[in-house]
Amino acid sequence: MLGVLVGLKEEARIIRRFLPDAPIATSYATSDGAHKAAQRLVHAGATHLLSFGYAGGLSSSVLPGTIIIPDRVIVGKVSYKTDPHLNSRINIDKARTGSILHSSKIIDKVEEKNGLYRKTGCVAVDMESGALASTGLPFSVLRVICDDVNQPLPEAAISGMKNGNIYIKGLVRSLLQDPSQISSLIALGKDVSQAKKSIIDFLEQNPISF
């Protein structure tokens, strides 16, 4: 049985359309939540695991909307290999490969993104894949880039998320404190829309065979 780990409720809604019978656990975009969600999937009887959803770009070679199925997940100094058989089932030949970095926090600054790329060589970053790697079960990662390496994440985008959903109160408060974020928030919104369309198109054109 394939279990799916996502960070946000929107990601869960997307993958549910294509894997209606798979158990799906949400991390709510926290490190602790990711590990707890991974264990819930294990306890539910999952034999294989999939990390699904959005990822941040660390390399200029991956633009918003780029589909990535990495062959390795980097957690600190440890490298975990994704499962080649599961990778083929989620159509790795149709996606960008490379390494993805697991982070315990949101990477929001351009300087930090560039530094992590130079240090690790990873083309993307997320907060869930390392939690799956730590279970010891065969796993794969299917992600879509939602923010450009050269575009900082506005603080409003972070304050505007709570429990895996949009948090209007936090979003508005942040924008009132710093209205200059509006243009970068609009740009991020366009990138996320492109990412969502890309991952849906990919799944429609390349059904997961599990």
mmCIF file of C-alpha atoms in Angstrom:
data_model
loop_
_atom_site.group_PDB
_atom_site.id
_atom_site.type_symbol
_atom_site.label_atom_id
_atom_site.label_comp_id
_atom_site.label_asym_id
_atom_site.label_seq_id
_atom_site.Cartn_x
_atom_site.Cartn_y
_atom_site.Cartn_z
ATOM 1 C CA MET A 1 0.000 0.000 0.000
ATOM 2 C CA LEU A 2 1.252 3.456 -0.941
ATOM 3 C CA GLY A 3 1.048 6.153 1.737
ATOM 4 C CA VAL A 4 1.400 9.830 0.829
ATOM 5 C CA LEU A 5 2.897 12.617 2.934
ATOM 6 C CA VAL A 6 2.087 16.248 2.104
ATOM 7 C CA GLY A 7 2.760 19.556 3.820
ATOM 8 C CA LEU A 8 -0.453 21.439 3.046
ATOM 9 C CA LYS A 9 -4.136 20.616 2.788
ATOM 10 C CA GLU A 10 -4.192 21.929 -0.788
ATOM 11 C CA GLU A 11 -1.548 19.348 -1.726
ATOM 12 C CA ALA A 12 -3.676 16.643 -0.114
ATOM 13 C CA ARG A 13 -6.686 17.704 -2.187
ATOM 14 C CA ILE A 14 -4.647 17.526 -5.393
ATOM 15 C CA ILE A 15 -3.198 14.049 -4.877
ATOM 16 C CA ARG A 16 -6.496 12.675 -3.537
ATOM 17 C CA ARG A 17 -7.955 13.106 -7.037
ATOM 18 C CA PHE A 18 -5.359 10.730 -8.455
ATOM 19 C CA LEU A 19 -4.874 8.305 -5.544
ATOM 20 C CA PRO A 20 -8.366 8.135 -4.028
ATOM 21 C CA ASP A 21 -7.681 5.016 -1.964
ATOM 22 C CA ALA A 22 -4.246 5.922 -0.591
ATOM 23 C CA PRO A 23 -3.814 7.061 3.023
ATOM 24 C CA ILE A 24 -2.663 10.696 3.043
ATOM 25 C CA ALA A 25 -1.045 12.419 6.022
ATOM 26 C CA THR A 26 -0.390 16.158 6.364
ATOM 27 C CA SER A 27 2.582 17.695 8.182
ATOM 28 C CA TYR A 28 1.052 21.202 8.349
ATOM 29 C CA ALA A 29 4.450 22.497 7.177
ATOM 30 C CA THR A 30 6.287 21.777 10.427
ATOM 31 C CA SER A 31 9.268 19.510 11.064
ATOM 32 C CA ASP A 32 7.644 17.761 14.009
ATOM 33 C CA GLY A 33 4.425 17.415 12.040
ATOM 34 C CA ALA A 34 6.286 15.739 9.176
ATOM 35 C CA HIS A 35 7.779 13.036 11.405
ATOM 36 C CA LYS A 36 4.466 12.398 13.167
ATOM 37 C CA ALA A 37 2.633 12.212 9.847
ATOM 38 C CA ALA A 38 5.207 9.766 8.467
ATOM 39 C CA GLN A 39 4.685 7.506 11.470
ATOM 40 C CA ARG A 40 0.910 7.662 10.995
ATOM 41 C CA LEU A 41 1.365 6.302 7.482
ATOM 42 C CA VAL A 42 3.582 3.490 8.761
ATOM 43 C CA HIS A 43 1.036 2.589 11.439
ATOM 44 C CA ALA A 44 -1.720 2.657 8.803
ATOM 45 C CA GLY A 45 0.069 -0.191 7.031
ATOM 46 C CA ALA A 46 1.827 1.632 4.197
ATOM 47 C CA THR A 47 4.543 -0.475 2.564
ATOM 48 C CA HIS A 48 5.776 2.300 0.259
ATOM 49 C CA LEU A 49 5.770 6.053 0.803
ATOM 50 C CA LEU A 50 5.496 9.129 -1.419
ATOM 51 C CA SER A 51 6.442 12.693 -0.521
ATOM 52 C CA PHE A 52 4.188 14.922 -2.625
ATOM 53 C CA GLY A 53 3.593 18.622 -3.159
ATOM 54 C CA TYR A 54 5.388 21.908 -3.602
ATOM 55 C CA ALA A 55 9.128 22.486 -3.218
ATOM 56 C CA GLY A 56 11.371 25.520 -3.145
ATOM 57 C CA GLY A 57 13.925 26.004 -5.888
ATOM 58 C CA LEU A 58 17.604 26.143 -4.939
ATOM 59 C CA SER A 59 19.002 26.205 -8.476
ATOM 60 C CA SER A 60 18.313 28.539 -11.379
ATOM 61 C CA SER A 61 17.913 25.405 -13.514
ATOM 62 C CA VAL A 62 14.520 24.661 -11.925
ATOM 63 C CA LEU A 63 11.850 27.294 -12.504
ATOM 64 C CA PRO A 64 8.351 27.437 -10.992
ATOM 65 C CA GLY A 65 6.319 24.627 -12.525
ATOM 66 C CA THR A 66 9.282 22.252 -12.931
ATOM 67 C CA ILE A 67 8.389 18.696 -11.919
ATOM 68 C CA ILE A 68 11.127 16.968 -9.921
ATOM 69 C CA ILE A 69 11.455 13.307 -8.962
ATOM 70 C CA PRO A 70 14.798 13.233 -7.138
ATOM 71 C CA ASP A 71 17.022 10.192 -6.914
ATOM 72 C CA ARG A 72 18.350 11.275 -3.507
ATOM 73 C CA VAL A 73 17.193 13.133 -0.404
ATOM 74 C CA ILE A 74 19.843 14.919 1.637
ATOM 75 C CA VAL A 75 19.242 15.210 5.392
ATOM 76 C CA GLY A 76 22.131 16.961 7.085
ATOM 77 C CA LYS A 77 25.208 14.943 6.124
ATOM 78 C CA VAL A 78 23.218 11.817 5.260
ATOM 79 C CA SER A 79 22.113 10.920 1.730
ATOM 80 C CA TYR A 80 19.074 8.665 1.234
ATOM 81 C CA LYS A 81 18.421 7.010 -2.111
ATOM 82 C CA THR A 82 14.837 7.040 -3.344
ATOM 83 C CA ASP A 83 13.372 3.723 -4.481
ATOM 84 C CA PRO A 84 14.079 3.147 -8.202
ATOM 85 C CA HIS A 85 11.082 0.841 -8.717
ATOM 86 C CA LEU A 86 8.674 3.327 -7.166
ATOM 87 C CA ASN A 87 10.355 6.126 -9.117
ATOM 88 C CA SER A 88 9.548 4.312 -12.349
ATOM 89 C CA ARG A 89 5.936 3.919 -11.254
ATOM 90 C CA ILE A 90 5.603 7.657 -10.765
ATOM 91 C CA ASN A 91 7.230 8.266 -14.170
ATOM 92 C CA ILE A 92 10.709 9.540 -13.298
ATOM 93 C CA ASP A 93 11.606 9.503 -16.995
ATOM 94 C CA LYS A 94 9.161 12.392 -17.546
ATOM 95 C CA ALA A 95 10.562 14.616 -14.770
ATOM 96 C CA ARG A 96 13.695 16.450 -13.683
ATOM 97 C CA THR A 97 15.945 14.401 -11.411
ATOM 98 C CA GLY A 98 18.722 15.402 -9.018
ATOM 99 C CA SER A 99 18.903 15.705 -5.242
ATOM 100 C CA ILE A 100 16.404 17.385 -2.926
ATOM 101 C CA LEU A 101 17.304 18.849 0.455
ATOM 102 C CA HIS A 102 15.233 18.206 3.566
ATOM 103 C CA SER A 103 14.930 21.257 5.805
ATOM 104 C CA SER A 104 13.396 21.611 9.259
ATOM 105 C CA LYS A 105 12.355 25.192 8.466
ATOM 106 C CA ILE A 106 11.126 27.305 5.579
ATOM 107 C CA ILE A 107 13.980 28.657 3.450
ATOM 108 C CA ASP A 108 12.828 32.164 2.573
ATOM 109 C CA LYS A 109 15.916 34.236 1.760
ATOM 110 C CA VAL A 110 17.719 34.278 -1.591
ATOM 111 C CA GLU A 111 21.135 34.283 0.073
ATOM 112 C CA GLU A 112 20.243 31.181 2.072
ATOM 113 C CA LYS A 113 18.926 29.381 -1.006
ATOM 114 C CA ASN A 114 22.089 30.143 -2.949
ATOM 115 C CA GLY A 115 24.266 29.070 -0.035
ATOM 116 C CA LEU A 116 22.464 25.752 0.341
ATOM 117 C CA TYR A 117 22.842 25.037 -3.367
ATOM 118 C CA ARG A 118 26.575 25.719 -3.238
ATOM 119 C CA LYS A 119 26.950 23.570 -0.126
ATOM 120 C CA THR A 120 24.778 20.596 -1.095
ATOM 121 C CA GLY A 121 24.258 20.661 -4.859
ATOM 122 C CA CYS A 122 20.547 20.041 -4.244
ATOM 123 C CA VAL A 123 18.246 21.637 -6.798
ATOM 124 C CA ALA A 124 15.223 21.887 -4.488
ATOM 125 C CA VAL A 125 14.168 21.850 -0.839
ATOM 126 C CA ASP A 126 11.144 20.643 1.126
ATOM 127 C CA MET A 127 10.187 19.849 4.727
ATOM 128 C CA GLU A 128 8.705 16.366 4.381
ATOM 129 C CA SER A 129 10.940 14.056 2.337
ATOM 130 C CA GLY A 130 13.517 13.517 5.069
ATOM 131 C CA ALA A 131 10.794 12.341 7.428
ATOM 132 C CA LEU A 132 9.885 9.573 4.978
ATOM 133 C CA ALA A 133 13.524 8.631 4.501
ATOM 134 C CA SER A 134 13.903 8.117 8.249
ATOM 135 C CA THR A 135 11.172 5.435 8.325
ATOM 136 C CA GLY A 136 13.336 2.948 6.435
ATOM 137 C CA LEU A 137 10.516 2.071 4.030
ATOM 138 C CA PRO A 138 10.933 2.349 0.242
ATOM 139 C CA PHE A 139 9.974 5.876 -0.749
ATOM 140 C CA SER A 140 9.871 8.343 -3.610
ATOM 141 C CA VAL A 141 9.420 12.075 -3.975
ATOM 142 C CA LEU A 142 7.169 13.847 -6.484
ATOM 143 C CA ARG A 143 7.419 17.613 -6.181
ATOM 144 C CA VAL A 144 6.815 20.739 -8.226
ATOM 145 C CA ILE A 145 8.859 23.924 -7.853
ATOM 146 C CA CYS A 146 6.695 26.769 -6.554
ATOM 147 C CA ASP A 147 9.207 29.534 -5.830
ATOM 148 C CA ASP A 148 12.188 30.763 -7.805
ATOM 149 C CA VAL A 149 15.654 30.622 -6.256
ATOM 150 C CA ASN A 150 16.049 34.350 -6.968
ATOM 151 C CA GLN A 151 12.708 35.309 -5.417
ATOM 152 C CA PRO A 152 12.575 35.692 -1.614
ATOM 153 C CA LEU A 153 9.480 34.420 0.149
ATOM 154 C CA PRO A 154 7.589 37.405 1.577
ATOM 155 C CA GLU A 155 6.981 37.217 5.314
ATOM 156 C CA ALA A 156 3.254 37.516 4.633
ATOM 157 C CA ALA A 157 3.324 34.162 2.834
ATOM 158 C CA ILE A 158 4.679 32.518 5.977
ATOM 159 C CA SER A 159 2.435 34.370 8.436
ATOM 160 C CA GLY A 160 -0.495 33.663 6.138
ATOM 161 C CA MET A 161 -0.292 29.897 6.686
ATOM 162 C CA LYS A 162 -1.553 28.041 9.744
ATOM 163 C CA ASN A 163 -2.314 24.349 10.246
ATOM 164 C CA GLY A 164 -1.761 23.664 6.559
ATOM 165 C CA ASN A 165 -4.271 26.257 5.352
ATOM 166 C CA ILE A 166 -4.378 29.938 4.413
ATOM 167 C CA TYR A 167 -4.574 32.074 7.573
ATOM 168 C CA ILE A 168 -6.197 35.358 6.551
ATOM 169 C CA LYS A 169 -5.632 37.125 9.875
ATOM 170 C CA GLY A 170 -1.881 36.497 9.793
ATOM 171 C CA LEU A 171 -1.668 37.468 6.125
ATOM 172 C CA VAL A 172 -3.478 40.773 6.612
ATOM 173 C CA ARG A 173 -1.509 41.637 9.751
ATOM 174 C CA SER A 174 1.791 41.099 7.955
ATOM 175 C CA LEU A 175 0.728 43.188 4.951
ATOM 176 C CA LEU A 176 -0.428 46.031 7.185
ATOM 177 C CA GLN A 177 2.944 46.022 8.911
ATOM 178 C CA ASP A 178 4.842 45.980 5.610
ATOM 179 C CA PRO A 179 2.770 46.863 2.515
ATOM 180 C CA SER A 180 5.881 46.667 0.312
ATOM 181 C CA GLN A 181 5.417 42.867 0.310
ATOM 182 C CA ILE A 182 2.359 43.085 -1.918
ATOM 183 C CA SER A 183 4.216 42.915 -5.242
ATOM 184 C CA SER A 184 6.345 39.924 -4.199
ATOM 185 C CA LEU A 185 3.258 38.211 -2.777
ATOM 186 C CA ILE A 186 1.457 38.644 -6.097
ATOM 187 C CA ALA A 187 4.484 37.232 -7.936
ATOM 188 C CA LEU A 188 4.562 34.239 -5.589
ATOM 189 C CA GLY A 189 0.851 33.677 -6.150
ATOM 190 C CA LYS A 190 1.428 33.467 -9.902
ATOM 191 C CA ASP A 191 4.287 31.003 -9.395
ATOM 192 C CA VAL A 192 2.181 28.809 -7.113
ATOM 193 C CA SER A 193 -0.668 28.830 -9.647
ATOM 194 C CA GLN A 194 1.771 27.718 -12.339
ATOM 195 C CA ALA A 195 3.110 24.997 -10.052
ATOM 196 C CA LYS A 196 -0.379 23.710 -9.274
ATOM 197 C CA LYS A 197 -1.300 23.566 -12.961
ATOM 198 C CA SER A 198 1.961 21.787 -13.795
ATOM 199 C CA ILE A 199 1.584 19.058 -11.179
ATOM 200 C CA ILE A 200 -2.053 18.428 -12.125
ATOM 201 C CA ASP A 201 -1.139 18.246 -15.822
ATOM 202 C CA PHE A 202 1.718 15.859 -15.007
ATOM 203 C CA LEU A 203 -0.539 13.531 -13.020
ATOM 204 C CA GLU A 204 -3.241 13.587 -15.689
ATOM 205 C CA GLN A 205 -0.754 12.774 -18.442
ATOM 206 C CA ASN A 206 1.331 10.318 -16.391
ATOM 207 C CA PRO A 207 -0.922 8.324 -14.042
ATOM 208 C CA ILE A 208 0.769 6.743 -11.033
ATOM 209 C CA SER A 209 0.682 2.963 -11.425
ATOM 210 C CA PHE A 210 0.632 1.491 -7.946
#
